[in-house]
Structures are given as C-alpha cells and as structure tokens.
Amino acid sequence: MFQFLFYNTLKKEYNWFNPIRLGKVSLYTCGPTVYNYAHIGNLRTYMFEDVLKRGLEFFGYQVCHVLNITDVGHLESNHDFGDDKLVLAAKKEKRKVFEVATYYENKFFEDLRSLNILLPNIKSKATDHINLMIELISALIRAGYAYENSGNVYFRVSTFKRYFDLIGNQFDIDKAFNRIDIDTLKKDNRDFVLWFSNSKYPNQLMKWKSPWGIGFPGWHIECSAMALFYLGRKLDIHCGGIDHIMVHHTNEIAQSESILQHQWANIWMHGDFLTHENNKMAKSMNNFFTLKDLEKEGFKSEHFRFLCISVHYRHRLNFSFQALLGAKSSYEKLLSIAKSLNSNNDKKIDLVKNSFSSNMIKMYLKQLQNAILFDLDTPKMINVLWEVLKSSLCRYEKKRILKLCDKILGLNLFNEQFLTLSQKEKIEKRQNARIEKKWELADELRKELQKERVFLRDTVQGTQWYIN
Ligand code: AMP
Ligand code: ZN
C-alpha cells in the first residue's frame, strides 16, 4: 500500500494522507492575481503544486484541482489597506481592468505550459463568482460571524476560536496584527473585510450591487466561496506559498469553518519562498525576474524547472544565475542521457533485459517511491536517479526508471508530445507570416492551433510549442 506522508501546516507535523473519498483527491491551490506577469517566485509555488498533483496521479488518485484567478479584491497589502492591484495596473497601463486581467491571465497560462505544469481541472475567476461570495457573506452575517458597518462587511475574528491555529506561533500572530492602517469602521482591529461598499477610493472601477451597497468583495472570501462551490464541504488538500499562511489562509479557514462548523481542509501544504540575494522575490520589492527574463539570458524553462525540483519545496531557494547555470548543465546532461537511452533499438535491449538484477531495480524503485511519498522529496529523487544512471543496470531498465520518474518531475526528458503534419505546417506558415509582418494571419493561425490544444510561445531562441 502506497501512502503519502505530508507536512501539514495546520498540525505542524507530518500526517498520513487519507483521502476523503477513496481514490479521489480534492485540491485547491490559490492562483495568481492577474495584474502583472508572474515572477519566478510565484512560478516556484505552482511547480511544487504541480509535482504534488503529478505524484498523486502517479499513485492512481483522480485529482480534481481548482485554481482561482484573482481579478478583483486583492489590495496592495495582503491586509485591508491600499487600492485594488488590478485597478492600479489598469490606471498605470491606461487600459480597461478586464483587458489587463485577460492579458496577464493568458501570460500566466503561457508560463504554466512552458514549465510543463499540468493545467487545473477547474479554473475559476473571481469576477465570475461575485454572487456566490455575496451569498456566503450573507450567511456569515445571519449566523453572527460577520457584521455590516456603513456599507462595509467585516468578519468578526473574536467569534472564531481556532483563528490562530494555522499561524501557530505567537511571534507571527503579533506580526499579523501589527497593522499600520486602522479602519475606524472595524469593531475590532483584527477583523477583516468581506465586502467594501465604502472604500476610501470613491471612484472604484470594479463594483457590483450587493445588499450592503455597490462595491466589491474582499480577497479572502473569493477562495472560500469558490472552493466550497466546486469542491464541497470537505477538502483534501489546500496549498499556497508560505506568505499566505498568516493572513489569506487564516482568513479563508475562519470564513469557511464558521459556515461549515467543522474542519474544512484536512491538509494545508505551503511552499517556501524563492529569494534573490536572500530577500523574498516580490513585485513590490522590484527584485523579480520573469520566465522571459531567464530566456533572454539563454535559459530554457526546463532549466528553471530543474532548479526548482532540486530543492525541497519546504526549503528556501535562493535564486541566482549561477545556480541556474548549474541546473542547466545538470538538466542538459540528463537530457542527453535520456536521448542516448532512447536512441537504442528497444528490441535489442529487450534481449538484454533478462540480465538485469531485479533486486537492484527493486531497491532503486523503492528509494524513489519513498522519496516522493515522504513529503515530495524531489532532490532525493534526483540523487537516486543519478545513481541509477551510473549503476550497472541495463539501458532498458534505466530508461524505464527515468521515464517513470519523469511523470512526476515533469522534465519532459523524452519529449513525448507530437504534432500532426498539418499542425507543423501551420506553425511554419505562421513563422513566415510573422517574418512578412502579416500579423493578422499569424494571429489567426495561432488561434487555430490553440483550438487543437497546441500553444505557441515566441522566445528569443525561436517559437516553442506545447500540447496541453
Ligand atoms: P499572488 O499572485 O501574489 O497571490 O501569488 C501567487 C502565489 O505565489 C501564491 O501562492 C504566493 O504564496 C506565491 N508566492 C509569492 N511570492 C513568492 C516567492 N517569492 N516565492 C515563492 N512563492 C511565492
Ligand atoms: Zn486563496
């Protein structure tokens, strides 16, 4: 019996993973706020969640994965102050809010495809679910967990006894409530916003009718509303980066569990930060790189993916181009080994098959399996893989093991996606259209290919394609 052991932030210990429904996993991962390009720190978190999903699927679970797209309500701070990030971006870029949201959402999915991250089963955009949020807020008010004051609705933190369970330690709790901006409409400074009709920005660009006035939802309510709607009253796993523990996930738990009256998510998993020069990579710090920035320096997405999986998801990854160079050389070495294993005639290899030591294979498979089952230890997997490749196993078995592992690591070592001839022709035709500056035709061809689930990405090294 294969069983995962995950570090559960809620319990501060490793917990065996027991799905709520046999063979099925409900997984909610907090998605991007689409006001700018995703930086590689964000992408590190999505990659850890991808390895989790691939690992679960590898061991036969059917995963229902919901990812939200935040296109309203995320203010400049993770707390309740500052203007909406989308509104600020729209003003800066002199575009409509929905144009900004659509543009960065598309770019976000391009990055996911480029990194070979499996797409969610359900992608849910906050602005498509405002009514759900209004219903949930109304229910919280009726049950006494929330109150309205002058058009704003706040969650009353004192009503939820387990409010600090996820945060856990006093130092972080004190930090969480050391807020700069005091909202005089709050009855308690710890309370947080569920709905704003009375924001300090009177010309709010995004607003909807609600029982409390025309306004917009708080950021945290969107995840509770959409996760409850799509995944039901009990959730197997909820994920995000560690910056979400203190405010966003703590508030999600308060909202959801007040309504449900029982523990909501069984396991909370959080990926540690990607840092640069030992500072958290963040747009607000202006110390960030995008995937495109790495490409401009001659790196491929696979190099970055390799870098990420070489570090355990609960360890900090201090990004530098030097480290990326190391990942590039390891990845290219692995790729060339995979190619050489692949180039062999399988029939011939089959004959050699009998000569392998089955005990050695069993030992390696066990080590690899234990590594992934024990809290997604991808660095350990990679170490074992190098040993496998150096071992006396025959090529056939090395290839088999590498292929199995790649289902989880997602490095696409055997490039098993194929284009049809007509798709190849379309890509070529589009290249020519671009050279001749026939942009409309190029766009049309891109759209046609997208309908066939072939996605293109124009990089400095040429056009790459992905099937998803
Ligand atoms: P946001 O778009 O800011 O809501 O962030 C999207 C995801 O990226 C969330 O899960 C964050 O926790 C995560 N994240 C943000 N910054 C970093 C970072 N420097 N390293 C790793 N993950 C991050
Ligand atoms: Zn969320």
Short mmCIF file of C-alpha atoms and ligand atoms in Angstrom, two decimals:
data_model
loop_
_atom_site.label_atom_id
_atom_site.label_comp_id
_atom_site.label_asym_id
_atom_site.label_seq_id
_atom_site.Cartn_x
_atom_site.Cartn_y
_atom_site.Cartn_z
CA MET A 1 0.00 0.00 0.00
CA PHE A 2 1.44 3.38 -1.03
CA GLN A 3 0.67 6.21 1.30
CA PHE A 4 1.86 9.79 1.21
CA LEU A 5 3.15 11.49 4.30
CA PHE A 6 2.75 15.26 4.01
CA TYR A 7 3.86 18.06 6.27
CA ASN A 8 0.60 19.65 7.38
CA THR A 9 0.99 23.32 8.27
CA LEU A 10 -2.23 23.18 10.26
CA LYS A 11 -1.00 20.47 12.62
CA LYS A 12 2.72 21.38 12.41
CA GLU A 13 3.56 17.72 11.86
CA TYR A 14 3.70 15.07 9.17
CA ASN A 15 0.32 13.47 8.52
CA TRP A 16 -0.52 10.36 6.55
CA PHE A 17 -2.65 11.25 3.59
CA ASN A 18 -6.06 9.59 3.75
CA PRO A 19 -8.39 10.88 1.04
CA ILE A 20 -11.95 11.73 1.99
CA ARG A 21 -13.30 9.70 -0.93
CA LEU A 22 -11.49 6.54 -1.91
CA GLY A 23 -9.12 7.12 -4.82
CA LYS A 24 -10.10 10.77 -5.25
CA VAL A 25 -8.41 13.98 -4.18
CA SER A 26 -9.90 17.46 -3.99
CA LEU A 27 -7.12 20.01 -4.35
CA TYR A 28 -7.44 23.78 -4.11
CA THR A 29 -4.47 25.96 -4.96
CA CYS A 30 -4.54 29.74 -4.63
CA GLY A 31 -3.93 31.23 -8.05
CA PRO A 32 -2.41 34.44 -9.36
CA THR A 33 -3.58 37.99 -9.01
CA VAL A 34 -3.53 38.90 -12.67
CA TYR A 35 -2.22 42.48 -12.56
CA ASN A 36 1.30 41.75 -13.79
CA TYR A 37 3.46 38.92 -15.12
CA ALA A 38 4.05 36.03 -12.74
CA HIS A 39 7.57 36.18 -11.35
CA ILE A 40 9.69 33.07 -10.94
CA GLY A 41 8.94 33.03 -7.19
CA ASN A 42 5.23 32.64 -7.94
CA LEU A 43 6.09 30.02 -10.51
CA ARG A 44 8.13 28.04 -7.99
CA THR A 45 4.96 27.64 -5.90
CA TYR A 46 2.89 26.49 -8.90
CA MET A 47 5.62 23.99 -9.71
CA PHE A 48 5.58 22.47 -6.23
CA GLU A 49 1.80 22.12 -6.55
CA ASP A 50 2.32 20.51 -9.95
CA VAL A 51 4.70 17.92 -8.50
CA LEU A 52 2.12 17.22 -5.79
CA LYS A 53 -0.60 16.70 -8.37
CA ARG A 54 1.61 14.57 -10.62
CA GLY A 55 2.69 12.49 -7.61
CA LEU A 56 -0.91 11.86 -6.55
CA GLU A 57 -1.89 10.94 -10.09
CA PHE A 58 1.12 8.68 -10.42
CA PHE A 59 -0.11 6.62 -7.50
CA GLY A 60 -3.55 6.32 -9.06
CA TYR A 61 -5.53 9.12 -7.43
CA GLN A 62 -8.04 11.00 -9.51
CA VAL A 63 -7.34 14.63 -8.68
CA CYS A 64 -9.89 17.39 -9.02
CA HIS A 65 -7.80 20.54 -8.99
CA VAL A 66 -9.29 24.00 -8.71
CA LEU A 67 -7.19 27.11 -9.24
CA ASN A 68 -8.63 30.58 -8.82
CA ILE A 69 -7.77 33.66 -10.81
CA THR A 70 -7.91 36.78 -8.67
CA ASP A 71 -9.12 39.67 -10.77
CA VAL A 72 -10.66 41.75 -8.01
CA GLY A 73 -10.25 42.41 -4.29
CA HIS A 74 -6.52 41.84 -3.76
CA LEU A 75 -5.38 45.13 -2.31
CA GLU A 76 -1.86 46.49 -2.30
CA SER A 77 -1.31 44.76 1.01
CA ASN A 78 -2.49 41.28 1.90
CA HIS A 79 -4.48 43.06 4.61
CA ASP A 80 -7.33 45.50 4.05
CA PHE A 81 -5.41 48.58 3.00
CA GLY A 82 -4.24 50.09 -0.24
CA ASP A 83 -6.06 50.18 -3.56
CA ASP A 84 -7.01 47.15 -5.66
CA LYS A 85 -3.95 45.79 -7.54
CA LEU A 86 -5.94 45.37 -10.76
CA VAL A 87 -7.29 48.91 -10.62
CA LEU A 88 -3.81 50.32 -10.09
CA ALA A 89 -2.43 48.31 -13.01
CA ALA A 90 -5.28 49.46 -15.28
CA LYS A 91 -4.58 53.09 -14.42
CA LYS A 92 -0.85 52.65 -14.95
CA GLU A 93 -1.26 50.85 -18.27
CA LYS A 94 -4.19 53.07 -19.37
CA ARG A 95 -6.25 50.00 -20.20
CA LYS A 96 -9.57 48.63 -19.01
CA VAL A 97 -9.38 46.41 -15.94
CA PHE A 98 -10.72 43.36 -17.72
CA GLU A 99 -8.18 43.84 -20.54
CA VAL A 100 -5.36 43.88 -18.01
CA ALA A 101 -6.78 40.79 -16.28
CA THR A 102 -7.23 38.85 -19.53
CA TYR A 103 -3.80 39.78 -20.79
CA TYR A 104 -1.94 38.68 -17.65
CA GLU A 105 -4.11 35.59 -17.23
CA ASN A 106 -3.12 34.48 -20.73
CA LYS A 107 0.52 35.20 -19.99
CA PHE A 108 0.23 33.23 -16.77
CA PHE A 109 -1.09 30.16 -18.59
CA GLU A 110 1.66 30.51 -21.20
CA ASP A 111 4.18 30.30 -18.36
CA LEU A 112 2.48 27.24 -16.90
CA ARG A 113 2.53 25.46 -20.26
CA SER A 114 6.10 26.44 -20.84
CA LEU A 115 7.06 24.92 -17.49
CA ASN A 116 5.12 21.76 -18.29
CA ILE A 117 2.75 22.42 -15.37
CA LEU A 118 -0.49 20.48 -15.72
CA LEU A 119 -3.47 22.78 -16.07
CA PRO A 120 -6.19 22.78 -13.40
CA ASN A 121 -9.42 20.86 -13.94
CA ILE A 122 -11.34 23.96 -12.99
CA LYS A 123 -10.09 27.50 -13.44
CA SER A 124 -12.33 29.90 -11.57
CA LYS A 125 -12.19 33.62 -11.99
CA ALA A 126 -13.26 35.74 -9.01
CA THR A 127 -15.37 38.20 -11.02
CA ASP A 128 -17.44 35.30 -12.40
CA HIS A 129 -18.44 34.29 -8.87
CA ILE A 130 -19.48 37.52 -7.15
CA ASN A 131 -22.98 36.19 -6.39
CA LEU A 132 -21.51 33.16 -4.63
CA MET A 133 -19.45 35.50 -2.46
CA ILE A 134 -22.48 37.65 -1.65
CA GLU A 135 -24.40 34.51 -0.60
CA LEU A 136 -21.58 33.37 1.65
CA ILE A 137 -21.19 36.81 3.24
CA SER A 138 -24.97 36.96 3.85
CA ALA A 139 -24.83 33.55 5.54
CA LEU A 140 -21.94 34.69 7.75
CA ILE A 141 -23.90 37.78 8.80
CA ARG A 142 -27.04 35.73 9.54
CA ALA A 143 -25.04 33.33 11.69
CA GLY A 144 -23.43 36.18 13.65
CA TYR A 145 -19.87 35.78 12.36
CA ALA A 146 -19.88 38.99 10.36
CA TYR A 147 -21.34 42.47 10.69
CA GLU A 148 -22.09 45.38 8.42
CA ASN A 149 -20.97 48.91 9.20
CA SER A 150 -21.66 51.82 6.85
CA GLY A 151 -21.68 49.67 3.71
CA ASN A 152 -18.68 47.52 4.59
CA VAL A 153 -18.94 43.98 5.92
CA TYR A 154 -16.33 42.59 8.30
CA PHE A 155 -15.61 39.15 9.68
CA ARG A 156 -15.70 39.25 13.48
CA VAL A 157 -12.47 37.43 14.38
CA SER A 158 -13.40 37.02 18.07
CA THR A 159 -16.20 34.62 17.08
CA PHE A 160 -13.77 32.07 15.65
CA LYS A 161 -11.86 30.31 18.38
CA ARG A 162 -9.40 28.46 16.15
CA TYR A 163 -8.31 31.65 14.39
CA PHE A 164 -4.62 31.24 15.26
CA ASP A 165 -4.27 27.50 14.63
CA LEU A 166 -2.68 27.82 11.20
CA ILE A 167 -0.32 30.66 12.17
CA GLY A 168 0.75 28.76 15.25
CA ASN A 169 3.39 30.87 16.92
CA GLN A 170 2.96 33.99 18.98
CA PHE A 171 5.66 35.97 17.16
CA ASP A 172 3.83 35.62 13.86
CA ILE A 173 0.48 36.30 15.47
CA ASP A 174 1.78 39.57 16.89
CA LYS A 175 3.23 40.43 13.49
CA ALA A 176 -0.08 39.65 11.78
CA PHE A 177 -1.92 42.18 13.90
CA ASN A 178 0.66 44.89 13.92
CA ARG A 179 -1.26 46.68 11.19
CA ILE A 180 -0.49 50.17 10.07
CA ASP A 181 -3.82 51.24 8.67
CA ILE A 182 -6.58 51.39 11.25
CA ASP A 183 -10.04 51.20 9.76
CA THR A 184 -12.41 53.02 12.10
CA LEU A 185 -15.42 51.07 10.81
CA LYS A 186 -13.99 47.84 12.24
CA LYS A 187 -15.26 46.95 15.69
CA ASP A 188 -12.00 45.19 16.42
CA ASN A 189 -8.75 45.97 14.63
CA ARG A 190 -8.26 42.23 13.99
CA ASP A 191 -11.50 41.95 11.97
CA PHE A 192 -11.11 41.68 8.22
CA VAL A 193 -13.12 42.85 5.24
CA LEU A 194 -15.61 40.66 3.41
CA TRP A 195 -17.25 43.40 1.35
CA PHE A 196 -16.33 47.01 0.61
CA SER A 197 -19.05 49.47 -0.40
CA ASN A 198 -17.38 52.23 1.46
CA SER A 199 -13.79 52.07 0.36
CA LYS A 200 -11.53 55.05 0.68
CA TYR A 201 -11.24 55.04 -3.12
CA PRO A 202 -14.61 56.50 -4.17
CA ASN A 203 -14.17 56.04 -7.91
CA GLN A 204 -13.75 52.31 -7.66
CA LEU A 205 -13.59 50.88 -11.18
CA MET A 206 -14.97 47.43 -10.37
CA LYS A 207 -18.24 47.31 -8.47
CA TRP A 208 -21.32 45.18 -8.09
CA LYS A 209 -24.69 45.56 -6.39
CA SER A 210 -24.98 43.91 -3.01
CA PRO A 211 -27.36 44.07 -0.02
CA TRP A 212 -24.84 46.41 1.64
CA GLY A 213 -24.32 48.83 -1.24
CA ILE A 214 -22.46 48.97 -4.53
CA GLY A 215 -18.96 47.67 -4.04
CA PHE A 216 -16.55 44.76 -4.31
CA PRO A 217 -15.56 41.68 -2.31
CA GLY A 218 -12.56 41.23 -0.05
CA TRP A 219 -9.81 38.98 -1.37
CA HIS A 220 -10.13 36.09 1.09
CA ILE A 221 -13.85 35.45 0.59
CA GLU A 222 -13.30 34.54 -3.07
CA CYS A 223 -11.27 31.42 -2.27
CA SER A 224 -13.71 30.22 0.41
CA ALA A 225 -16.70 30.76 -1.88
CA MET A 226 -15.19 29.10 -4.95
CA ALA A 227 -13.56 26.19 -3.10
CA LEU A 228 -16.82 25.39 -1.29
CA PHE A 229 -18.78 25.68 -4.51
CA TYR A 230 -16.55 23.46 -6.65
CA LEU A 231 -15.10 21.02 -4.13
CA GLY A 232 -17.78 20.66 -1.47
CA ARG A 233 -17.87 20.80 2.32
CA LYS A 234 -14.62 18.95 2.94
CA LEU A 235 -11.34 19.47 1.15
CA ASP A 236 -8.41 17.04 0.96
CA ILE A 237 -5.57 19.47 0.32
CA HIS A 238 -5.23 23.24 0.18
CA CYS A 239 -1.95 24.79 -0.98
CA GLY A 240 -0.13 28.04 -1.50
CA GLY A 241 3.10 29.83 -0.68
CA ILE A 242 4.10 30.40 2.96
CA ASP A 243 3.26 34.11 2.71
CA HIS A 244 -0.40 33.09 2.61
CA ILE A 245 -0.35 31.32 5.96
CA MET A 246 -0.57 34.41 8.10
CA VAL A 247 -3.41 36.34 6.53
CA HIS A 248 -5.06 34.84 3.49
CA HIS A 249 -5.32 31.19 4.53
CA THR A 250 -6.02 32.04 8.14
CA ASN A 251 -8.93 34.16 6.99
CA GLU A 252 -10.11 31.53 4.50
CA ILE A 253 -10.29 28.99 7.34
CA ALA A 254 -12.21 31.40 9.58
CA GLN A 255 -14.82 32.09 6.88
CA SER A 256 -15.25 28.50 5.66
CA GLU A 257 -15.23 26.76 9.03
CA SER A 258 -17.65 29.25 10.59
CA ILE A 259 -20.15 28.26 7.92
CA LEU A 260 -19.33 24.55 7.91
CA GLN A 261 -18.95 24.10 11.66
CA HIS A 262 -16.23 21.52 11.12
CA GLN A 263 -12.61 21.36 9.96
CA TRP A 264 -12.54 22.28 6.29
CA ALA A 265 -9.27 21.17 4.66
CA ASN A 266 -7.51 18.09 6.02
CA ILE A 267 -4.04 19.07 4.86
CA TRP A 268 -2.55 22.51 4.33
CA MET A 269 0.68 22.48 2.33
CA HIS A 270 2.88 25.53 1.83
CA GLY A 271 5.88 26.07 -0.41
CA ASP A 272 8.78 28.16 0.90
CA PHE A 273 9.99 31.28 -0.84
CA LEU A 274 12.19 31.78 -3.79
CA THR A 275 14.54 34.54 -2.73
CA HIS A 276 17.08 36.65 -4.55
CA GLU A 277 20.14 37.88 -2.69
CA ASN A 278 18.36 36.44 0.33
CA ASN A 279 15.30 38.69 0.01
CA LYS A 280 11.90 37.31 -0.86
CA MET A 281 11.27 37.82 -4.55
CA ALA A 282 8.32 40.19 -4.83
CA LYS A 283 6.92 42.64 -7.31
CA SER A 284 6.64 45.27 -4.59
CA MET A 285 10.38 44.91 -3.85
CA ASN A 286 11.20 45.27 -7.54
CA ASN A 287 13.67 42.41 -7.25
CA PHE A 288 11.93 39.97 -9.54
CA PHE A 289 12.61 38.04 -12.72
CA THR A 290 10.06 36.56 -15.08
CA LEU A 291 10.46 33.46 -17.18
CA LYS A 292 11.08 35.74 -20.17
CA ASP A 293 13.99 37.36 -18.31
CA LEU A 294 15.58 33.93 -17.92
CA GLU A 295 15.02 33.19 -21.59
CA LYS A 296 16.73 36.43 -22.54
CA GLU A 297 19.80 35.17 -20.68
CA GLY A 298 19.74 31.98 -22.75
CA PHE A 299 17.96 29.65 -20.34
CA LYS A 300 15.05 27.36 -21.12
CA SER A 301 12.03 26.84 -18.86
CA GLU A 302 13.25 23.28 -18.25
CA HIS A 303 16.41 24.65 -16.62
CA PHE A 304 14.32 26.62 -14.16
CA ARG A 305 12.07 23.62 -13.53
CA PHE A 306 15.15 21.52 -12.81
CA LEU A 307 16.46 24.16 -10.40
CA CYS A 308 13.17 24.18 -8.51
CA ILE A 309 12.85 20.45 -8.13
CA SER A 310 16.48 20.19 -6.97
CA VAL A 311 15.45 22.00 -3.79
CA HIS A 312 12.80 20.62 -1.43
CA TYR A 313 9.61 22.66 -1.66
CA ARG A 314 9.73 23.46 2.07
CA HIS A 315 13.24 24.87 1.82
CA ARG A 316 14.12 28.32 0.70
CA LEU A 317 15.56 28.57 -2.81
CA ASN A 318 17.95 31.46 -3.19
CA PHE A 319 17.87 32.21 -6.89
CA SER A 320 20.97 33.32 -8.77
CA PHE A 321 22.01 32.97 -12.39
CA GLN A 322 24.97 30.97 -11.13
CA ALA A 323 22.60 28.43 -9.55
CA LEU A 324 20.51 28.39 -12.72
CA LEU A 325 23.65 27.70 -14.75
CA GLY A 326 24.33 24.68 -12.56
CA ALA A 327 20.76 23.46 -13.07
CA LYS A 328 21.11 23.98 -16.80
CA SER A 329 24.22 21.84 -17.02
CA SER A 330 22.64 19.04 -14.91
CA TYR A 331 19.45 19.15 -16.94
CA GLU A 332 21.29 19.07 -20.27
CA LYS A 333 23.35 16.11 -19.06
CA LEU A 334 20.18 14.27 -18.03
CA LEU A 335 18.56 15.11 -21.34
CA SER A 336 21.49 13.81 -23.33
CA ILE A 337 21.46 10.56 -21.31
CA ALA A 338 17.71 10.25 -21.95
CA LYS A 339 18.33 10.78 -25.68
CA SER A 340 21.05 8.18 -25.77
CA LEU A 341 18.84 5.70 -23.92
CA ASN A 342 16.02 6.47 -26.28
CA SER A 343 18.09 6.07 -29.42
CA ASN A 344 18.65 2.38 -28.72
CA ASN A 345 16.76 -0.22 -30.54
CA ASP A 346 14.24 -1.50 -27.99
CA LYS A 347 14.18 -4.99 -29.49
CA LYS A 348 17.86 -5.39 -28.93
CA ILE A 349 17.55 -4.02 -25.43
CA ASP A 350 14.71 -6.43 -24.66
CA LEU A 351 17.16 -9.29 -25.11
CA VAL A 352 19.46 -7.79 -22.55
CA LYS A 353 16.52 -7.38 -20.21
CA ASN A 354 16.94 -10.80 -18.66
CA SER A 355 20.39 -9.98 -17.49
CA PHE A 356 19.45 -7.20 -15.13
CA SER A 357 19.50 -7.59 -11.45
CA SER A 358 15.90 -7.41 -10.30
CA ASN A 359 16.94 -6.81 -6.70
CA MET A 360 18.84 -3.72 -7.69
CA ILE A 361 15.84 -2.40 -9.59
CA LYS A 362 13.54 -3.08 -6.70
CA MET A 363 15.90 -1.26 -4.38
CA TYR A 364 16.06 1.82 -6.61
CA LEU A 365 12.32 1.88 -7.24
CA LYS A 366 11.70 1.63 -3.51
CA GLN A 367 14.08 4.53 -2.82
CA LEU A 368 12.43 6.67 -5.49
CA GLN A 369 8.97 5.79 -4.30
CA ASN A 370 9.83 6.54 -0.68
CA ALA A 371 11.32 9.87 -1.68
CA ILE A 372 8.16 11.12 -3.37
CA LEU A 373 5.82 9.61 -0.80
CA PHE A 374 7.71 11.28 2.01
CA ASP A 375 6.58 14.84 1.50
CA LEU A 376 7.60 15.15 -2.15
CA ASP A 377 11.34 14.84 -1.70
CA THR A 378 12.31 15.66 -5.28
CA PRO A 379 16.01 16.41 -4.52
CA LYS A 380 16.30 12.90 -3.11
CA MET A 381 14.63 11.52 -6.24
CA ILE A 382 17.16 13.29 -8.43
CA ASN A 383 20.07 11.94 -6.38
CA VAL A 384 18.75 8.40 -6.68
CA LEU A 385 18.24 8.92 -10.39
CA TRP A 386 21.91 9.84 -10.89
CA GLU A 387 22.83 6.65 -9.03
CA VAL A 388 20.52 4.65 -11.27
CA LEU A 389 22.15 6.12 -14.35
CA LYS A 390 25.64 5.37 -13.05
CA SER A 391 24.68 1.84 -12.00
CA SER A 392 25.24 -1.42 -13.82
CA LEU A 393 21.57 -1.67 -14.79
CA CYS A 394 20.93 -2.21 -18.46
CA ARG A 395 19.79 0.62 -20.70
CA TYR A 396 16.27 -0.67 -20.96
CA GLU A 397 15.77 -0.52 -17.21
CA LYS A 398 17.48 2.84 -16.85
CA LYS A 399 15.16 4.25 -19.46
CA ARG A 400 12.14 2.69 -17.78
CA ILE A 401 13.04 4.21 -14.41
CA LEU A 402 13.84 7.61 -15.89
CA LYS A 403 10.52 7.63 -17.72
CA LEU A 404 8.60 6.70 -14.60
CA CYS A 405 10.25 9.44 -12.58
CA ASP A 406 9.68 12.00 -15.28
CA LYS A 407 5.94 11.51 -14.95
CA ILE A 408 6.35 13.15 -11.53
CA LEU A 409 9.26 15.50 -12.16
CA GLY A 410 7.75 16.77 -15.41
CA LEU A 411 11.07 17.48 -17.13
CA ASN A 412 9.77 16.17 -20.44
CA LEU A 413 13.01 14.26 -20.99
CA PHE A 414 11.57 12.05 -23.68
CA ASN A 415 9.60 14.80 -25.43
CA GLU A 416 6.63 12.55 -25.96
CA GLN A 417 4.36 15.12 -27.46
CA PHE A 418 3.89 15.00 -31.18
CA LEU A 419 2.48 17.42 -33.69
CA THR A 420 0.46 16.32 -36.69
CA LEU A 421 1.81 17.24 -40.10
CA SER A 422 -0.88 19.88 -40.60
CA GLN A 423 -0.02 21.42 -37.23
CA LYS A 424 3.66 21.54 -38.20
CA GLU A 425 2.67 23.24 -41.44
CA LYS A 426 0.57 25.78 -39.60
CA ILE A 427 3.47 26.65 -37.31
CA GLU A 428 5.74 27.11 -40.31
CA LYS A 429 3.15 29.20 -42.12
CA ARG A 430 2.81 31.37 -39.02
CA GLN A 431 6.58 31.85 -38.82
CA ASN A 432 6.57 33.08 -42.41
CA ALA A 433 3.58 35.32 -41.74
CA ARG A 434 5.46 36.89 -38.84
CA ILE A 435 8.58 37.44 -40.94
CA GLU A 436 6.40 39.13 -43.57
CA LYS A 437 4.69 41.14 -40.79
CA LYS A 438 1.27 39.67 -41.68
CA TRP A 439 0.17 39.89 -38.05
CA GLU A 440 -3.50 39.11 -38.64
CA LEU A 441 -2.71 35.88 -40.42
CA ALA A 442 -0.17 34.94 -37.75
CA ASP A 443 -2.77 35.57 -35.06
CA GLU A 444 -5.40 33.57 -36.88
CA LEU A 445 -3.04 30.59 -37.18
CA ARG A 446 -2.14 30.81 -33.51
CA LYS A 447 -5.86 30.72 -32.62
CA GLU A 448 -6.48 27.75 -34.91
CA LEU A 449 -3.65 25.85 -33.23
CA GLN A 450 -4.95 26.77 -29.79
CA LYS A 451 -8.27 25.17 -30.66
CA GLU A 452 -6.29 21.98 -31.28
CA ARG A 453 -4.62 22.48 -27.87
CA VAL A 454 -1.28 23.42 -29.41
CA PHE A 455 0.09 26.51 -27.70
CA LEU A 456 2.89 28.66 -29.02
CA ARG A 457 5.44 30.74 -27.26
CA ASP A 458 7.74 33.08 -29.13
CA THR A 459 11.12 33.19 -27.48
CA VAL A 460 14.45 34.66 -28.43
CA GLN A 461 15.51 31.15 -29.44
CA GLY A 462 12.52 30.81 -31.78
CA THR A 463 8.96 29.59 -31.45
CA GLN A 464 8.29 26.80 -28.96
CA TRP A 465 5.14 24.73 -28.90
CA TYR A 466 3.28 22.85 -26.17
CA ILE A 467 0.37 20.48 -26.19
CA ASN A 468 -1.91 20.70 -23.21
P1 AMP B 1 -0.01 36.24 -5.72
O1 AMP B 1 -0.23 36.40 -7.19
O2 AMP B 1 0.77 37.34 -5.08
O3 AMP B 1 -1.29 35.93 -4.96
O4 AMP B 1 0.94 34.95 -5.53
C1 AMP B 1 0.70 33.75 -6.21
C2 AMP B 1 1.38 32.59 -5.50
O5 AMP B 1 2.81 32.78 -5.46
C3 AMP B 1 0.96 32.42 -4.04
O6 AMP B 1 0.79 31.05 -3.74
C4 AMP B 1 2.11 33.01 -3.25
O7 AMP B 1 2.20 32.45 -1.97
C5 AMP B 1 3.29 32.62 -4.12
N1 AMP B 1 4.49 33.47 -3.97
C6 AMP B 1 4.57 34.82 -3.95
N2 AMP B 1 5.85 35.23 -3.84
C7 AMP B 1 6.62 34.11 -3.78
C8 AMP B 1 8.03 33.85 -3.66
N3 AMP B 1 8.93 34.83 -3.60
N4 AMP B 1 8.44 32.57 -3.63
C9 AMP B 1 7.55 31.54 -3.71
N5 AMP B 1 6.21 31.72 -3.84
C10 AMP B 1 5.75 32.98 -3.86
ZN ZN B 2 -6.73 31.74 -1.82
#
